[in-house]
Short mmCIF file of C-alpha atoms and ligand atoms in Angstrom, two decimals:
data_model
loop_
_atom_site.label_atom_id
_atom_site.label_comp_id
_atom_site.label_asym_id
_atom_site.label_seq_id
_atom_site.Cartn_x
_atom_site.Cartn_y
_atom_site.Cartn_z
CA UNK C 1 95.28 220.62 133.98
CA UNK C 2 96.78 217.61 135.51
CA UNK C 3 98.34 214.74 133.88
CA UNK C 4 96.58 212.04 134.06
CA UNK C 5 98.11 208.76 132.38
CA UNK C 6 96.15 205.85 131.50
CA UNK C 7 98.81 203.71 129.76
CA UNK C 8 101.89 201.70 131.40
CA UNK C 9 103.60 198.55 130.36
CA UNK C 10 103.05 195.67 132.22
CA UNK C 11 105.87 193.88 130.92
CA UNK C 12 108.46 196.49 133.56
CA UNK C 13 106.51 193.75 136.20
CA UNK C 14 108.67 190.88 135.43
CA UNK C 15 110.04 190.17 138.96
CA UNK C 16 107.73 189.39 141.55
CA UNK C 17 105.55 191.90 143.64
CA UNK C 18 105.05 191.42 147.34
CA UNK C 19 101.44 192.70 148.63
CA UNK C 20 102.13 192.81 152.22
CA UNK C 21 98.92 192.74 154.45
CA UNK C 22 95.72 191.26 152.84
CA UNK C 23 92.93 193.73 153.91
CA UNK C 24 90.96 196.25 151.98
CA UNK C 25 93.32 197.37 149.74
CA UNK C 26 96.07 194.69 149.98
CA UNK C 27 93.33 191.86 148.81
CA UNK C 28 92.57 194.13 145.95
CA UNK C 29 95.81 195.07 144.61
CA UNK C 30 97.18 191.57 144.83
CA UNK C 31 94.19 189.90 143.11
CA UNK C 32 94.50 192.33 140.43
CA UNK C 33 97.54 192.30 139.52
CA UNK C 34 97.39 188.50 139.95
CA UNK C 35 94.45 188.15 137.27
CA UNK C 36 96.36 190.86 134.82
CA UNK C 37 99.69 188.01 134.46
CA UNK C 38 101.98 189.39 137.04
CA UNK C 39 103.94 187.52 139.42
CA UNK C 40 102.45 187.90 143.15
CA UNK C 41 103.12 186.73 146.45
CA UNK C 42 101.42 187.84 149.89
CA UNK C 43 103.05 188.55 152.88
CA UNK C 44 101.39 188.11 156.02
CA UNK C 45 102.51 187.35 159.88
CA UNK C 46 102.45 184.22 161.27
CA UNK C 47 98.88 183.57 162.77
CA UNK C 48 97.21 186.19 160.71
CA UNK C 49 93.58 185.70 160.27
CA UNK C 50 94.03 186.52 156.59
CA UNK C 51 96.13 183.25 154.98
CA UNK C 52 93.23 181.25 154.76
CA UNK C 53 91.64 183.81 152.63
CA UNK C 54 94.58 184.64 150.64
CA UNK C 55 95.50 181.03 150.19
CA UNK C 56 91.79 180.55 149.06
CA UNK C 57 91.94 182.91 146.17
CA UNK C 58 94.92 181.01 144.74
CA UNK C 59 97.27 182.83 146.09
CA UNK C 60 100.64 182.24 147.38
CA UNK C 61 101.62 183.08 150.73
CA UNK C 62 104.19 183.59 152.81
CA UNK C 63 105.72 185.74 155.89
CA UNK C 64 106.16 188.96 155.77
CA UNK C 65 110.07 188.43 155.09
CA UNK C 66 110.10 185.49 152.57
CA UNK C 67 107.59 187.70 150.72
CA UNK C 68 109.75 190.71 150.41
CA UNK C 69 113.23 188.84 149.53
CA UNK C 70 113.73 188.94 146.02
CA UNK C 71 110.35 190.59 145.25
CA UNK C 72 111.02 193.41 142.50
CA UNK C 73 108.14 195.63 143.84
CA UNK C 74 107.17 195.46 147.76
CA UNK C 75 103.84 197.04 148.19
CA UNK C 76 102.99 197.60 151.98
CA UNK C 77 99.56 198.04 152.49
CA UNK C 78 98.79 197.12 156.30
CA UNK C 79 97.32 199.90 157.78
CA UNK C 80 99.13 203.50 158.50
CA UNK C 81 100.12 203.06 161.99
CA UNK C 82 101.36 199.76 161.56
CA UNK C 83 103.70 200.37 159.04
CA UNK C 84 106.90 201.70 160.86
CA UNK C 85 106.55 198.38 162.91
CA UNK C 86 106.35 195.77 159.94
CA UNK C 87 109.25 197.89 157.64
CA UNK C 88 111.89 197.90 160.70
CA UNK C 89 110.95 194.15 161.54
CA UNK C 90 110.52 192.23 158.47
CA UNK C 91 110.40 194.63 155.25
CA UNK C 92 113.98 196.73 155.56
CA UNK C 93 116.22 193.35 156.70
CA UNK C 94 115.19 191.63 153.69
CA UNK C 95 114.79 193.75 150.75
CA UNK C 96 116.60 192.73 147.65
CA UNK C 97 119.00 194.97 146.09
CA UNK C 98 117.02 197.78 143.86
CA UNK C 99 113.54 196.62 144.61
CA UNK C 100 110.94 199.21 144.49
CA UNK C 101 108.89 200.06 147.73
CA UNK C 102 105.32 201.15 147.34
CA UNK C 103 102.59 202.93 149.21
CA UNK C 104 98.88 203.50 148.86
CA UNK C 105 98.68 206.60 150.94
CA UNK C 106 102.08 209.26 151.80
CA UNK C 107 101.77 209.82 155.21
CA UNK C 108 104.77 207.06 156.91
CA UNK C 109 107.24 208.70 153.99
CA UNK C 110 106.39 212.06 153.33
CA UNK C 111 106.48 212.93 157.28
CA UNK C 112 110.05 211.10 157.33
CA UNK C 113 108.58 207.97 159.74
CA UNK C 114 109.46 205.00 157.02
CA UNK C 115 113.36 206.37 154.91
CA UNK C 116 113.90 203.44 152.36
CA UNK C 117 117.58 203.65 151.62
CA UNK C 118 118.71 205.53 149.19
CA UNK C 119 119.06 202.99 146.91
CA UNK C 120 115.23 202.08 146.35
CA UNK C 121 112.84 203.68 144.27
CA UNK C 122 109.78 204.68 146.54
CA UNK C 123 106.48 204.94 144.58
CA UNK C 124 103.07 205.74 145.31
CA UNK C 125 99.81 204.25 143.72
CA UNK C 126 96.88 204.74 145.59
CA UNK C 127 93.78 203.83 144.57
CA UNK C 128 90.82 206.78 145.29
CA UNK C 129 88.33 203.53 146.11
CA UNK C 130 88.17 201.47 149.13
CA UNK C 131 89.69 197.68 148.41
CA UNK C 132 86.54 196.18 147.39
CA UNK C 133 85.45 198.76 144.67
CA UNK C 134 89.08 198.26 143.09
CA UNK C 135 88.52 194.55 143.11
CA UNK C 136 84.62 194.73 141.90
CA UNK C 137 85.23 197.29 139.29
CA UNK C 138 88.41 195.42 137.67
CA UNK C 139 86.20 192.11 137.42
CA UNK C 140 83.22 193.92 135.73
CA UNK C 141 86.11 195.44 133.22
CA UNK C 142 86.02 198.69 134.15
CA UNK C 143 88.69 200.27 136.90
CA UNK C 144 89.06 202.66 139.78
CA UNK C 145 90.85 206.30 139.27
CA UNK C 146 94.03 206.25 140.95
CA UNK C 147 96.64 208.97 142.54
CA UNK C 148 100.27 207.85 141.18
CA UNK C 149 103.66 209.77 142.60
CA UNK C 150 107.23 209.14 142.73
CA UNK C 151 109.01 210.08 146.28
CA UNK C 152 112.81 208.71 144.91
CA UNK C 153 113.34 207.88 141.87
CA UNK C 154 116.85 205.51 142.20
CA UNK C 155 116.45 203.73 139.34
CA UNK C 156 115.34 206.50 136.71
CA UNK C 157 112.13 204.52 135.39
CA UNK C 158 110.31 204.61 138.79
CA UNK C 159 107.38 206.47 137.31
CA UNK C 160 107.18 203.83 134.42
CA UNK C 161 107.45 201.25 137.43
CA UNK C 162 104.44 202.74 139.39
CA UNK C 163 102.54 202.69 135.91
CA UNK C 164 102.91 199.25 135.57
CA UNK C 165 101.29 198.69 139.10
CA UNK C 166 98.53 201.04 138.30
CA UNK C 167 97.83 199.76 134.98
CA UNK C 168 97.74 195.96 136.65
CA UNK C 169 95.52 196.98 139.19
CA UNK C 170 93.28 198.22 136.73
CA UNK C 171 93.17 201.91 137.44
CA UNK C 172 94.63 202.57 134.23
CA UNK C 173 91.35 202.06 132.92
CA UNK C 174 90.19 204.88 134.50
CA UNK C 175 93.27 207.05 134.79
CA UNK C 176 96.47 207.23 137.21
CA UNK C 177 96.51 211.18 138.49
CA UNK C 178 100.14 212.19 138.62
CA UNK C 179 100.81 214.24 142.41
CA UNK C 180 103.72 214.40 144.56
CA UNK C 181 103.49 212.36 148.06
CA UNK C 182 103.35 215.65 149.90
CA UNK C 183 100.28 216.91 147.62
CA UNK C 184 98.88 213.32 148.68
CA UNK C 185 99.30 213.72 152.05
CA UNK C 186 98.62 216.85 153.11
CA UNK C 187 95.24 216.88 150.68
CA UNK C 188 94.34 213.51 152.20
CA UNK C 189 94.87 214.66 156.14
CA UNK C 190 93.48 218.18 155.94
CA UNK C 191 89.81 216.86 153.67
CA UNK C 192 89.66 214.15 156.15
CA UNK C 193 90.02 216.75 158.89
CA UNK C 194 88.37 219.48 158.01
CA UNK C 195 85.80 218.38 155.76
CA UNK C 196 85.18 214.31 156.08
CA UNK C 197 85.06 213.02 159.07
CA UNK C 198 85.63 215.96 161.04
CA UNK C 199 83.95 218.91 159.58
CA UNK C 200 81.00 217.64 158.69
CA UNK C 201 79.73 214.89 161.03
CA UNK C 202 80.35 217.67 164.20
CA UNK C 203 78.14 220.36 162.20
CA UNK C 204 75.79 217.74 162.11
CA UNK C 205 76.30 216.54 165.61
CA UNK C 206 76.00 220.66 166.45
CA UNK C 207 72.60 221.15 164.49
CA UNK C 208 71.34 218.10 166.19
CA UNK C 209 72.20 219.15 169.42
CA UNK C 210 70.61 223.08 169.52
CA UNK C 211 67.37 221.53 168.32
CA UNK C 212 66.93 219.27 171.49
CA UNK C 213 68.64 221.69 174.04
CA UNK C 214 65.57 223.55 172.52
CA UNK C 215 63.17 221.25 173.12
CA UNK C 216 62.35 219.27 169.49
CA UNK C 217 61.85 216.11 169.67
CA UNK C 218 65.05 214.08 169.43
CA UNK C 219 63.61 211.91 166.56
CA UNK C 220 63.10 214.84 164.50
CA UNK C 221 66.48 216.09 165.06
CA UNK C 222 68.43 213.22 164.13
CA UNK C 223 65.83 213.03 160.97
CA UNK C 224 66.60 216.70 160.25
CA UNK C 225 70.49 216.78 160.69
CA UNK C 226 71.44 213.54 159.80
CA UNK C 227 69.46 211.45 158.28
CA UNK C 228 68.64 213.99 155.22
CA UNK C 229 72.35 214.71 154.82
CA UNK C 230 72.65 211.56 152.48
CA UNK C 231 69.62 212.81 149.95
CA UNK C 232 72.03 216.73 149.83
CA UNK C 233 75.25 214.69 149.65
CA UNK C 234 73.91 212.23 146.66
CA UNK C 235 72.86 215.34 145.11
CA UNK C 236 76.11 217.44 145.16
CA UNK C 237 77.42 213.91 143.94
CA UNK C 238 75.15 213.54 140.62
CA UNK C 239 75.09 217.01 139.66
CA UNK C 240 77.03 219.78 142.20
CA UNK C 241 75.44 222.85 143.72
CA UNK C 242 73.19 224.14 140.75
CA UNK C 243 71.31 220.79 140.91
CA UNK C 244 71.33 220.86 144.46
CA UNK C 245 69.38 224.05 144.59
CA UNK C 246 67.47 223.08 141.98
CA UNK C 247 65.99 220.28 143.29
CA UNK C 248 65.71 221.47 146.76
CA UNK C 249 62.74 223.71 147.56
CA UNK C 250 62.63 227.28 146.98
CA UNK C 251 62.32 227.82 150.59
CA UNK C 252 65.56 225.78 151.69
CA UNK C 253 67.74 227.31 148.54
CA UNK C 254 66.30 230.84 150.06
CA UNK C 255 67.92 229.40 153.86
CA UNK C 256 71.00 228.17 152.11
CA UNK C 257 71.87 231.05 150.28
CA UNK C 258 71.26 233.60 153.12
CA UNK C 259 72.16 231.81 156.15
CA UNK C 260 74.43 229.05 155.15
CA UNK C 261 77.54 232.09 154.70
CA UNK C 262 76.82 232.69 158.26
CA UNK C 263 77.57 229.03 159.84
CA UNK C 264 80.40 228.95 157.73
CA UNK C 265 82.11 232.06 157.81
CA UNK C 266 85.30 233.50 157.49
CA UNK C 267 86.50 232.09 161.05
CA UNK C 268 85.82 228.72 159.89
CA UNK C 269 87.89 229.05 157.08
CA UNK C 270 90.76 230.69 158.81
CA UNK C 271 90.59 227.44 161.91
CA UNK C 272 90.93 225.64 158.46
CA UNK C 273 94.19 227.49 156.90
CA UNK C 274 95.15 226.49 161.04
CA UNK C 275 94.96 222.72 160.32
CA UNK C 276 96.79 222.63 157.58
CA UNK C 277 99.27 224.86 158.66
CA UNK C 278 99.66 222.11 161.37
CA UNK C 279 99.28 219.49 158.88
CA UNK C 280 102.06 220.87 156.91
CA UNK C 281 104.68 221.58 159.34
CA UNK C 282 104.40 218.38 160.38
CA UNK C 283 103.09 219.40 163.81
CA UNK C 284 100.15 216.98 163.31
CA UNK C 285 102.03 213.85 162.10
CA UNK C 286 104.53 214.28 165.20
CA UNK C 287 101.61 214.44 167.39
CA UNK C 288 100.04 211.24 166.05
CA UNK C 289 103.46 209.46 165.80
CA UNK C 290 104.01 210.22 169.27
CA UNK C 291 100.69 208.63 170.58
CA UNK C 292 100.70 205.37 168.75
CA UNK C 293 104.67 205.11 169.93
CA UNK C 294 103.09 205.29 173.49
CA UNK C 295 100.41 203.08 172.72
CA UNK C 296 98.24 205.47 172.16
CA UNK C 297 97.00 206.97 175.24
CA UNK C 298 95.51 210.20 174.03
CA UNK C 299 93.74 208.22 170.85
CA UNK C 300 91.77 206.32 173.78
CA UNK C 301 90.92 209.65 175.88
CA UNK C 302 89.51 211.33 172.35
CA UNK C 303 87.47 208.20 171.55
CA UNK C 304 86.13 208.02 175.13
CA UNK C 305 85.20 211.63 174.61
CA UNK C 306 84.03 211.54 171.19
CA UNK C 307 81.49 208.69 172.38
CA UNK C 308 80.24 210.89 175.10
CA UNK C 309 79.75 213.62 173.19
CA UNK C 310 77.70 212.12 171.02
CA UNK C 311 75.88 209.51 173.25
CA UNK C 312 72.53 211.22 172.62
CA UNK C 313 72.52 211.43 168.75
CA UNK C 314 74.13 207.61 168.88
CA UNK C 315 71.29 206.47 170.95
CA UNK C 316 68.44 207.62 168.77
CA UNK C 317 69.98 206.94 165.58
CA UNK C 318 70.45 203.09 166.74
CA UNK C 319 66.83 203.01 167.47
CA UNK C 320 65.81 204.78 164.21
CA UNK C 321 68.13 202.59 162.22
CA UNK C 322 66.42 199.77 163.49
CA UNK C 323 63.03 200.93 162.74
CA UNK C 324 64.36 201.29 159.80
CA UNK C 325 65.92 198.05 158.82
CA UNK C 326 69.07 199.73 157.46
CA UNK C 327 71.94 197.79 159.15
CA UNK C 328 75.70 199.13 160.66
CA UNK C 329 78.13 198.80 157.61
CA UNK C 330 81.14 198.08 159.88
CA UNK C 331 84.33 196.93 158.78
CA UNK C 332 86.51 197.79 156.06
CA UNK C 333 84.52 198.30 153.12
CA UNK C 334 82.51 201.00 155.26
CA UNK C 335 85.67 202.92 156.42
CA UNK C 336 86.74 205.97 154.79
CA UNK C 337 90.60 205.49 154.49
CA UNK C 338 93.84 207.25 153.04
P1 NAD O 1 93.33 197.32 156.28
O1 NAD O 1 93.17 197.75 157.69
O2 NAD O 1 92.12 197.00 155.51
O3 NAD O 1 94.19 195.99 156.13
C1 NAD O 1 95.38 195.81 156.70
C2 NAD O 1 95.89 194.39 156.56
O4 NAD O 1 97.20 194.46 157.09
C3 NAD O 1 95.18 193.37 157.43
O5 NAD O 1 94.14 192.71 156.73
C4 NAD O 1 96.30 192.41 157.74
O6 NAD O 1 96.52 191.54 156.64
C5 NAD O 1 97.51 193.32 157.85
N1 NAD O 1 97.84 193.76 159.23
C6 NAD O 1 97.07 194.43 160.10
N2 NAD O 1 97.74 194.67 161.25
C7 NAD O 1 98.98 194.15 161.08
C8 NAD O 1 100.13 194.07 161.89
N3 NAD O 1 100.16 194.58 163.14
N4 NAD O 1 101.24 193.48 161.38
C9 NAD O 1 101.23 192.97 160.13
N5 NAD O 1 100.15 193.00 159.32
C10 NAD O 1 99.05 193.58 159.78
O7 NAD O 1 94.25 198.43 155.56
P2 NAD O 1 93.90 199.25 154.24
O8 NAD O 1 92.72 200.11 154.49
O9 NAD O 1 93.91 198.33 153.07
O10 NAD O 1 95.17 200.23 154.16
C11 NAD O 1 96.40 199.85 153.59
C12 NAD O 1 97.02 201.09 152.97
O11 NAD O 1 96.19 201.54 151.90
C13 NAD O 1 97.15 202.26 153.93
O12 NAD O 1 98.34 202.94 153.63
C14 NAD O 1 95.95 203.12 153.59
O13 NAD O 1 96.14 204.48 153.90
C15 NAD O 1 95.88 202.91 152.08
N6 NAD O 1 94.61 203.19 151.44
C16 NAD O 1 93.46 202.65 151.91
C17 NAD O 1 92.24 202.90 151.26
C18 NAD O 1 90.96 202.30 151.75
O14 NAD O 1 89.92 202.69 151.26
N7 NAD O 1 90.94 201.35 152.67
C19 NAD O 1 92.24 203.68 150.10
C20 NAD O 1 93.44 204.17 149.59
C21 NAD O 1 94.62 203.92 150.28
MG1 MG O 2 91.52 209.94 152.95
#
C-alpha cells in the first residue's frame, strides 16, 4: 500500500515561496498557499500577459529574479520545455543559500536537464488536477490528491518541506501520495503515451477511419468511435469494468469480451513494454530535448502530420459539434498536462 500523508506543518513555510509562472498550475498553487497564511510572491518576465492578473488577485509580483532571491521555497511551474531556459537565466543566478526548489511534474530533473546544486533540496508536489480544479476545490473546502517526492534531500527535512507546500495548497485534504521523481516521470510519460493521448485517440481515429474506407457514412463514424467514447469512459470512471458491462448491452459486453482481446493483443502490449523501455533509458527525453534545443523542427513536421492524418475525422466532428452546440474547450483548463 502506498503512503499517503495528509498532515504537514505549515509553520516549516516561514520564508517566502516564489511561484514562478502564473498559468494553470502556478495561479493555483500561489493563491492557495496565499489564502492558507504563507508568504508568496510571483515571478513573472517582464511583459508577461499574466501581471495584471496576478496583481489583481492581490498578489505581489515581481521578475522572475527578484522573486527567487531570498525566497525559502522556489516553485517553477512555467511549462516543461521552458524550464531549462528560465532556471539558467533568472532562477540558478539568484537563488538564496539553502532554498528549496520545487516541481509539479519530474521530467527537467529526473532526465538530468535542470541539476540544482548540491546544496538545495529539490522537491516535488504535483497536484493530479489541472490548475483550476486545485484552486476551485480548495475554495469550496475540499482539496485535490497530490503526488509528493523528494529528488535531494540537502537539508534533511525536505520531505517535511514538500508537506508543508502540499498541505498549503490544499491537497492535504485529500492526501499527498509519496513516489520518487523517476516513478513520476516515467508513469506520467508512458500513460500519456501509450494510453492518453496517444493510445487511445489513434484507436479511435483507426475505428473511424475503416468504417468510411468502407463506405458508412462519415457522421455515423465519428458518432460511433468518438463521440460514444465519453458515455464508456464516464462509466469506467463511476464504477470500473463490472459496471461498464453491466450497463452496456448484452450484445456489446458479448463484442467486448470476444473481440476486444483481439485489437489489443499481445503485440500491443509488447510496442508498449517498447515505449517505456525508451522512456526509461532516457532515449525519449533526449529526443525531445534535442528538438525544442533546435527549435523544434521535428515537433512542427509531427503536428503538420498529425493534422493531416486526421483532417477527415476533424472536419466532421467540427460540423457535428456545432450541430450540437457543445463548444472547443481550448486553453489550459482543457489540456491534459504532467
Ligand atoms: P501553463 O502553460 O499553464 O503556464 C505556464 C505559465 O508560465 C504561463 O502562464 C506564464 O506565466 C509562464 N511562462 C510561459 N512561458 C514562459 C517563458 N517562456 N518564460 C517565462 N515564463 C513563461 O503551465 P502549467 O500547465 O501550469 O505547468 C506548470 C508545471 O506544472 C509543469 O511542470 C507541468 O508539467 C506541471 N503540471 C501541470 C498540470 C496541469 O494540469 N496543467 C498538472 C500537474 C502538473
Ligand atoms: Mg500527465
Amino acid at each position: 500500500m502506498a503512503t499517503i500523508h495528509r498532515e504537514g506543518d505549515l509553520s516549516l513555510l516561514d520564508g517566502t515561496v516564489a511561484v514562478i509562472g502564473f498559468g494553470s498550475q502556478g495561479h493555483a498553487h500561489a493563491l492557495n498557499l496565499r489564502d492558507s497564511g504563507v508568504d508568496v510572491v510571483v515571478g513573472l518576465r517582464e511583459g508577461s500577459g499574466s501581471r495584471a492578473a496576478a496583481a489583481e488577485a492581490g498578489l505581489e509580483v515581481r521578475s522572475i529574479a527578484d522573486a527567487v532571491r531570498g525566497a525559502q521555497v522556489v516553485a517553477l511551474l512555467v511549462p516543461d520545455h521552458v524550464q531549462k531556459e528560465v532556471w539558467d537565466a533568472s532562477v540558478a543566478p539568484s537563488l538564496a543559500p539553502g532554498a528549496a526548489v520545487l516541481f509539479a511534474h519530474g521530467l527537467n530533473v529526473h532526465f538530468g536537464r535542470i541539476v540544482p546544486p548540491a546544496e538545495h533540496d529539490v522537491i516535488m508536489v504535483a497536484p493530479k488536477a489541472p490548475g483550476h480544479r486545485v484552486r476551485e476545490l480548495y475554495v469550496s473546502g475540499a482539496g485535490t490528491p497530490g503526488l509528493v517526492a523528494v529528488h535531494r534531500d540537502a537539508s534533511g527535512r525536505a520531505l517535511d518541506l514538500a508537506l508543508a507546500y502540499g498541505v498549503g495548497i490544499g491537497c492535504g485534504r485529500v492526501g499527498l501520495l509519496e513516489t520518487t521523481f523517476a516513478e513520476e516521470t516515467e508513469s506520467d510519460l508512458f500513460g500519456e503515451q501509450a494510453v492518453l493521448c496517444g493510445g487511445v485517440p489513434a484507436l479511435v481515429q483507426a475505428g473511424f477511419d475503416v468504417l468510411v474506407e468502407a463506405g458508412y457514412q462519415p457522421e455515423i463514424a465519428y458518432y460511433e468511435c468518438l463521440n460514444e467514447l465519453k458515455l464508456i469512459v464516464d462509466l469506467l470512471y463511476q464504477g470500473g469494468y463490472e459496471y461498464m458491462r453491466y450497463s452496456v448491452s448484452d450484445v456489446a459486453e458479448y463484442g467486448d469480451l470476444s473481440r476486444g482481446p483481439r485489437i489489443v493483443d499481445e503485440s500491443v502490449k509488447q510496442r508498449m513494454r517498447e515505449l517505456l523501455e525508451e522512456i526509461r533509458s532516457g532515449a525519449f527525453a533526449r529526443e525531445l530535448f534535442a528538438d525544442d534545443e533546435a527549435g523544434r523542427p521535428r515537433f512542427a513536421e509531427l503536428r503538420r502530420q498529425g493534422a493531416e492524418r486526421a483532417r477527415e475525422i476533424e472536419r466532421v466532428g467540427r460540423e457535428l459539434r456545432a450541430l450540437a452546440g457543445v463548444e472547443g474547450l481550448l486553453g489550459a483548463e482543457a489540456r491534459v498536462r504532467g
